[in-house]
CSV table of C-alpha atoms in Angstrom, one decimal:
chain,number,residue,atom,x,y,z
P,200,MET,CA,6.4,5.7,-0.1
P,201,ASP,CA,8.3,6.0,-3.3
P,202,ALA,CA,6.3,9.1,-4.5
P,203,LEU,CA,7.1,10.7,-1.1
P,204,VAL,CA,10.8,9.8,-1.4
P,205,ASN,CA,11.0,11.1,-5.0
P,206,LYS,CA,9.6,14.4,-3.9
P,207,ARG,CA,12.4,14.7,-1.3
P,208,ILE,CA,14.9,13.7,-3.9
P,209,ALA,CA,13.7,16.4,-6.2
P,210,LYS,CA,14.3,18.9,-3.4
P,211,VAL,CA,17.7,17.5,-2.7
P,212,LEU,CA,18.6,17.9,-6.4
P,213,LYS,CA,17.7,21.5,-6.1
P,214,GLY,CA,20.2,21.9,-3.3
P,215,ASP,CA,17.9,21.4,-0.3
P,216,GLN,CA,20.0,19.5,2.2
P,217,ASN,CA,17.2,19.3,4.8
P,218,ALA,CA,15.1,17.2,2.5
P,219,PHE,CA,17.9,14.6,2.6
P,220,ALA,CA,17.6,14.5,6.4
P,221,GLU,CA,14.0,13.4,5.9
P,222,ILE,CA,15.3,10.6,3.7
P,223,VAL,CA,17.8,9.5,6.3
P,224,GLU,CA,15.1,9.6,8.9
P,225,LEU,CA,12.9,7.2,6.8
P,226,TYR,CA,15.6,4.6,6.1
P,227,GLN,CA,18.0,4.9,9.0
P,228,HIS,CA,16.8,1.9,11.1
P,229,GLN,CA,16.6,-0.5,8.2
P,230,LEU,CA,19.9,0.5,6.8
P,231,TYR,CA,21.6,0.4,10.1
P,232,GLN,CA,20.1,-3.0,10.8
P,233,ILE,CA,21.5,-4.4,7.5
P,234,CYS,CA,24.9,-3.1,8.3
P,235,TYR,CA,24.8,-4.3,11.9
P,236,ARG,CA,23.8,-7.8,10.9
P,237,MET,CA,26.4,-7.9,8.1
P,238,LEU,CA,29.3,-6.6,10.3
P,239,GLY,CA,28.3,-7.7,13.8
P,240,ASN,CA,29.6,-4.5,15.3
P,241,LYS,CA,27.8,-1.4,16.3
P,242,GLN,CA,30.6,1.1,15.7
P,243,GLU,CA,31.3,-0.3,12.2
P,244,ALA,CA,27.6,-0.5,11.4
P,245,GLU,CA,27.1,3.1,12.3
P,246,ASP,CA,30.2,4.1,10.3
P,247,ILE,CA,29.2,2.2,7.2
P,248,ALA,CA,25.5,3.1,7.3
P,249,GLN,CA,26.5,6.8,7.5
P,250,GLU,CA,29.0,6.3,4.7
P,251,ALA,CA,26.2,4.7,2.6
P,252,PHE,CA,23.9,7.7,3.1
P,253,MET,CA,26.8,10.0,2.3
P,254,ARG,CA,27.4,8.2,-1.0
P,255,ALA,CA,23.7,8.2,-1.8
P,256,TYR,CA,23.7,11.9,-1.2
P,257,VAL,CA,26.7,12.7,-3.4
P,258,ASN,CA,25.5,10.4,-6.2
P,259,ILE,CA,21.8,11.2,-6.0
P,260,HIS,CA,21.7,12.6,-9.5
P,261,THR,CA,22.5,9.1,-10.8
P,262,PHE,CA,19.5,7.5,-9.1
P,263,ASP,CA,16.8,6.6,-11.5
P,264,GLN,CA,13.5,7.7,-9.9
P,265,ASN,CA,11.6,5.0,-11.8
P,266,ARG,CA,13.2,2.5,-9.5
P,267,LYS,CA,12.9,1.8,-5.8
P,268,PHE,CA,15.1,4.1,-3.7
P,269,SER,CA,15.5,1.6,-0.9
P,270,THR,CA,16.9,-1.0,-3.4
P,271,TRP,CA,19.5,1.5,-4.6
P,272,LEU,CA,20.4,2.5,-1.0
P,273,TYR,CA,20.7,-1.0,0.3
P,274,ARG,CA,22.9,-1.9,-2.7
P,275,ILE,CA,25.3,0.9,-1.8
P,276,ALA,CA,25.3,-0.3,1.9
P,277,THR,CA,25.7,-4.1,1.2
P,278,ASN,CA,28.6,-3.3,-1.2
P,279,LEU,CA,30.3,-1.2,1.5
P,280,CYS,CA,29.7,-3.9,4.1
P,281,ILE,CA,31.2,-6.6,1.9
P,282,ASP,CA,34.2,-4.4,1.1
P,283,ARG,CA,34.7,-3.9,4.8
P,284,ILE,CA,34.4,-7.6,5.7
P,285,ARG,CA,37.0,-8.5,3.0
P,286,LYS,CA,39.4,-5.8,4.1
P,287,LYS,CA,39.4,-7.3,7.5
P,288,LYS,CA,40.5,-10.7,6.1
P,289,PRO,CA,44.1,-10.8,4.9
P,290,ASP,CA,43.4,-14.1,3.1
P,291,TYR,CA,40.9,-12.5,0.8
P,292,HIS,CA,42.7,-13.7,-2.3
P,293,LEU,CA,41.6,-17.2,-1.4
P,294,ASP,CA,38.1,-16.0,-2.3
P,295,ALA,CA,38.8,-16.8,-5.9
P,296,GLU,CA,35.9,-19.0,-6.9
P,297,VAL,CA,36.3,-22.3,-8.7
P,298,ARG,CA,34.5,-21.8,-11.9
P,299,GLY,CA,31.0,-23.3,-12.1
P,300,THR,CA,31.0,-24.1,-8.4
P,301,GLU,CA,29.0,-21.2,-6.8
P,302,GLY,CA,30.4,-20.5,-3.4
P,303,LEU,CA,32.9,-23.3,-3.3
P,304,ASN,CA,36.3,-21.8,-2.4
P,305,MET,CA,38.8,-21.5,0.4
P,306,TYR,CA,36.9,-18.6,1.8
P,307,SER,CA,34.1,-20.6,3.4
P,308,LYS,CA,36.7,-22.5,5.4
P,309,ILE,CA,38.4,-19.3,6.6
P,310,ALA,CA,35.1,-17.9,7.7
P,311,ASN,CA,34.6,-20.8,10.0
P,312,ASP,CA,38.1,-20.5,11.6
P,313,ASP,CA,36.9,-18.4,14.4
P,314,GLU,CA,34.7,-21.1,15.9
P,315,LEU,CA,34.3,-20.7,19.6
P,316,PRO,CA,34.6,-23.6,22.1
P,317,GLU,CA,31.4,-25.4,23.0
P,318,GLU,CA,31.3,-24.1,26.6
P,319,GLU,CA,31.5,-20.6,25.4
P,320,LEU,CA,28.6,-21.1,22.9
P,321,MET,CA,26.5,-22.5,25.7
P,322,ARG,CA,27.0,-19.4,27.8
P,323,MET,CA,25.9,-17.1,25.0
P,324,GLU,CA,22.5,-15.3,25.1
P,325,VAL,CA,20.2,-16.2,22.2
P,326,GLN,CA,20.6,-12.8,20.5
P,327,GLU,CA,24.4,-13.0,20.8
P,328,ARG,CA,24.3,-16.5,19.4
P,329,VAL,CA,22.2,-15.4,16.4
P,330,GLN,CA,24.6,-12.7,15.5
P,331,TYR,CA,27.6,-15.0,16.0
P,332,GLU,CA,26.2,-17.6,13.7
P,333,ILE,CA,25.4,-15.0,11.0
P,334,SER,CA,28.9,-13.6,11.3
P,335,ARG,CA,30.4,-17.0,10.6
P,336,LEU,CA,28.7,-17.2,7.2
P,337,PRO,CA,30.8,-16.4,4.2
P,338,ASP,CA,30.0,-12.8,3.2
P,339,LYS,CA,28.2,-13.8,0.0
P,340,TYR,CA,25.8,-16.0,1.8
P,341,ARG,CA,25.5,-13.6,4.7
P,342,ALA,CA,24.2,-10.8,2.6
P,343,ALA,CA,21.5,-13.0,1.0
P,344,ILE,CA,20.5,-14.5,4.4
P,345,VAL,CA,20.3,-11.1,6.1
P,346,LEU,CA,18.2,-9.6,3.3
P,347,LYS,CA,15.9,-12.6,3.1
P,348,TYR,CA,15.4,-13.5,6.8
P,349,ILE,CA,16.2,-10.3,8.7
P,350,GLU,CA,14.9,-7.7,6.3
P,351,GLU,CA,12.3,-10.1,4.8
P,352,LEU,CA,12.7,-8.7,1.3
P,353,PRO,CA,11.3,-10.5,-1.7
P,354,LEU,CA,13.8,-12.6,-3.8
P,355,ALA,CA,13.4,-10.3,-6.8
P,356,GLU,CA,14.4,-7.3,-4.7
P,357,ILE,CA,17.4,-9.1,-3.2
P,358,SER,CA,18.5,-10.0,-6.7
P,359,GLU,CA,18.5,-6.3,-7.6
P,360,ILE,CA,20.3,-5.2,-4.4
P,361,LEU,CA,23.0,-7.8,-4.9
P,362,ASP,CA,23.1,-7.3,-8.6
P,363,LEU,CA,22.8,-11.1,-9.1
P,364,PRO,CA,20.5,-13.2,-11.2
P,365,LEU,CA,17.5,-14.6,-9.3
P,366,GLY,CA,18.9,-18.2,-9.6
P,367,THR,CA,22.2,-17.2,-8.0
P,368,VAL,CA,20.3,-15.4,-5.1
P,369,LYS,CA,18.3,-18.6,-4.5
P,370,THR,CA,21.4,-20.7,-4.5
P,371,ARG,CA,23.1,-18.4,-2.0
P,372,ILE,CA,20.1,-18.5,0.3
P,373,HIS,CA,19.9,-22.3,0.0
P,374,ARG,CA,23.6,-22.7,0.7
P,375,GLY,CA,23.5,-20.1,3.5
P,376,ARG,CA,20.5,-21.9,5.1
P,377,GLU,CA,22.4,-25.3,4.9
P,378,ALA,CA,25.6,-23.8,6.3
P,379,LEU,CA,23.6,-22.4,9.2
P,380,ARG,CA,21.9,-25.7,9.8
P,381,LYS,CA,25.3,-27.4,10.1
P,382,GLN,CA,26.6,-24.6,12.4
P,383,LEU,CA,23.5,-25.1,14.6
P,384,SER,CA,23.5,-28.9,14.6
P,385,ASN,CA,24.6,-28.9,18.2
P,386,LEU,CA,21.9,-26.5,19.3
T,256,MET,CA,18.2,-40.4,1.4
T,257,ASN,CA,19.3,-42.5,-1.5
T,258,ALA,CA,15.9,-43.7,-2.5
T,259,CYS,CA,14.4,-40.2,-2.5
T,260,PRO,CA,13.5,-38.6,-5.8
T,261,GLU,CA,16.2,-36.1,-6.6
T,262,ASN,CA,13.8,-33.2,-6.9
T,263,VAL,CA,12.7,-33.5,-3.3
T,264,ILE,CA,15.5,-31.3,-2.2
T,265,HIS,CA,14.5,-28.7,-4.8
T,266,LEU,CA,10.9,-28.8,-3.7
T,267,MET,CA,12.1,-28.3,-0.1
T,268,ASP,CA,14.1,-25.3,-1.1
T,269,ASP,CA,11.2,-23.9,-3.1
T,270,TYR,CA,8.9,-24.4,-0.2
T,271,LEU,CA,11.3,-22.7,2.3
T,272,ASP,CA,11.7,-19.9,-0.2
T,273,GLY,CA,7.9,-19.4,-0.1
T,274,ASP,CA,7.9,-20.0,-3.8
T,275,ILE,CA,6.2,-23.4,-4.6
T,276,SER,CA,3.2,-24.4,-6.6
T,277,PRO,CA,0.3,-26.2,-4.9
T,278,SER,CA,0.9,-29.4,-6.7
T,279,ASP,CA,4.6,-29.4,-5.9
T,280,GLU,CA,3.8,-28.7,-2.3
T,281,ARG,CA,1.4,-31.7,-2.2
T,282,GLN,CA,4.2,-33.8,-3.7
T,283,LEU,CA,6.6,-32.6,-1.0
T,284,ARG,CA,4.2,-33.2,1.8
T,285,GLU,CA,3.5,-36.7,0.6
T,286,HIS,CA,7.2,-37.5,0.5
T,287,LEU,CA,7.9,-36.0,3.9
T,288,GLU,CA,5.2,-38.2,5.4
T,289,SER,CA,6.8,-41.3,4.1
T,290,CYS,CA,10.5,-40.4,4.5
T,291,SER,CA,12.0,-39.7,8.0
T,292,ASP,CA,15.4,-38.6,6.7
T,293,CYS,CA,13.9,-35.8,4.5
T,294,ARG,CA,11.5,-34.9,7.3
T,295,LYS,CA,14.5,-34.5,9.7
T,296,GLN,CA,16.3,-32.3,7.2
T,297,TYR,CA,13.1,-30.3,6.6
T,298,GLN,CA,12.6,-29.8,10.4
T,299,ALA,CA,16.2,-28.8,10.9
T,300,LEU,CA,16.1,-26.2,8.2
T,301,SER,CA,12.8,-24.8,9.5
T,302,LYS,CA,14.4,-24.5,12.9
T,303,THR,CA,17.4,-22.8,11.4
T,304,ILE,CA,15.2,-20.2,9.8
T,305,ALA,CA,13.2,-19.6,12.9
T,306,PHE,CA,16.5,-19.2,14.8
T,307,VAL,CA,17.7,-16.5,12.4
T,308,GLN,CA,14.4,-14.8,12.5
T,309,SER,CA,14.5,-14.6,16.3
T,310,ALA,CA,17.1,-11.9,15.8
T,311,SER,CA,15.5,-8.8,17.4
T,312,HIS,CA,15.1,-5.7,15.4
T,313,ILE,CA,17.9,-3.2,15.8
T,314,GLN,CA,17.5,0.5,15.8
T,315,ALA,CA,20.0,3.1,14.7
T,316,PRO,CA,21.4,5.2,17.6
T,317,SER,CA,19.2,8.3,18.5
T,318,ASP,CA,21.8,10.8,17.1
T,319,PHE,CA,22.2,8.9,13.8
T,320,VAL,CA,20.4,11.4,11.5
T,321,GLN,CA,22.3,14.3,13.0
T,322,LYS,CA,25.7,12.6,12.7
T,323,THR,CA,24.9,11.5,9.2
T,324,MET,CA,24.0,15.0,8.1
T,325,ALA,CA,27.2,16.3,9.7
T,326,ARG,CA,29.2,14.0,7.4
T,327,LEU,CA,27.7,15.3,4.2
T,328,PRO,CA,29.7,17.7,2.1
T,329,LYS,CA,28.4,21.2,2.7
T,330,GLU,CA,27.7,22.2,-0.9
T,331,ARG,CA,26.1,19.6,-3.1
T,332,GLN,CA,28.3,18.8,-6.1
T,333,ARG,CA,26.8,19.9,-9.4
T,334,ALA,CA,25.4,17.0,-11.4
T,335,GLY,CA,28.1,15.2,-13.3
T,336,VAL,CA,30.9,16.2,-11.0
T,337,GLN,CA,32.1,13.2,-9.0
T,338,ARG,CA,33.9,13.6,-5.8
């Protein structure tokens, strides 16, 4: 897969735009899925996934071909998703983390503000409910949970995508898992 | 869960990460057999994971490639020139 992609990249670098279409073809579904699970909205997912490909195209000369292309691409996309999520939240400044307490901040409280009433939750379809619960996770946990459980990527790769030490990735997955367990305690 | 060895929660996390040694796994299993609180927590977390993994796979819209290509700048920037 990587050798195949690198061949395409070499063509793109020579100015062959069609070769990039083949790269988009290869990664479109996975990239779109990450964006959709992060953002919970089809329009936004499409917009951000396209934006991620666009940025990958424009910056392709900075991609180190000894590395995995998907990791680089997913990193661009998750960063864009997190930016988008934060822009939607006016209280983003409350995200300031208390030193030494990974994930402990006002933000996690805000993320849970949009809790729906019980009756409404009961009426939800399973798929709708899954997305709703993922959307309620603070963005830093959400990215780790989506990459781990939806994309089923190895921890080492998630750590590269999120540009975080392995230990931090594990902590986020554990906290995300625990947060979801609490959210689902009435299920 | 007061009487539980402190490392049980770590073992549980390692196990759920799919990153546990056989001897740690044995230790965890033995503990879960004897402790109903930890067993409940373990079952709830397993259920949570299964719930998230029940999310169906999502496909990009059929015109995604075409739309993406339409958004690219027409001429590729020369290396080193940032937009």
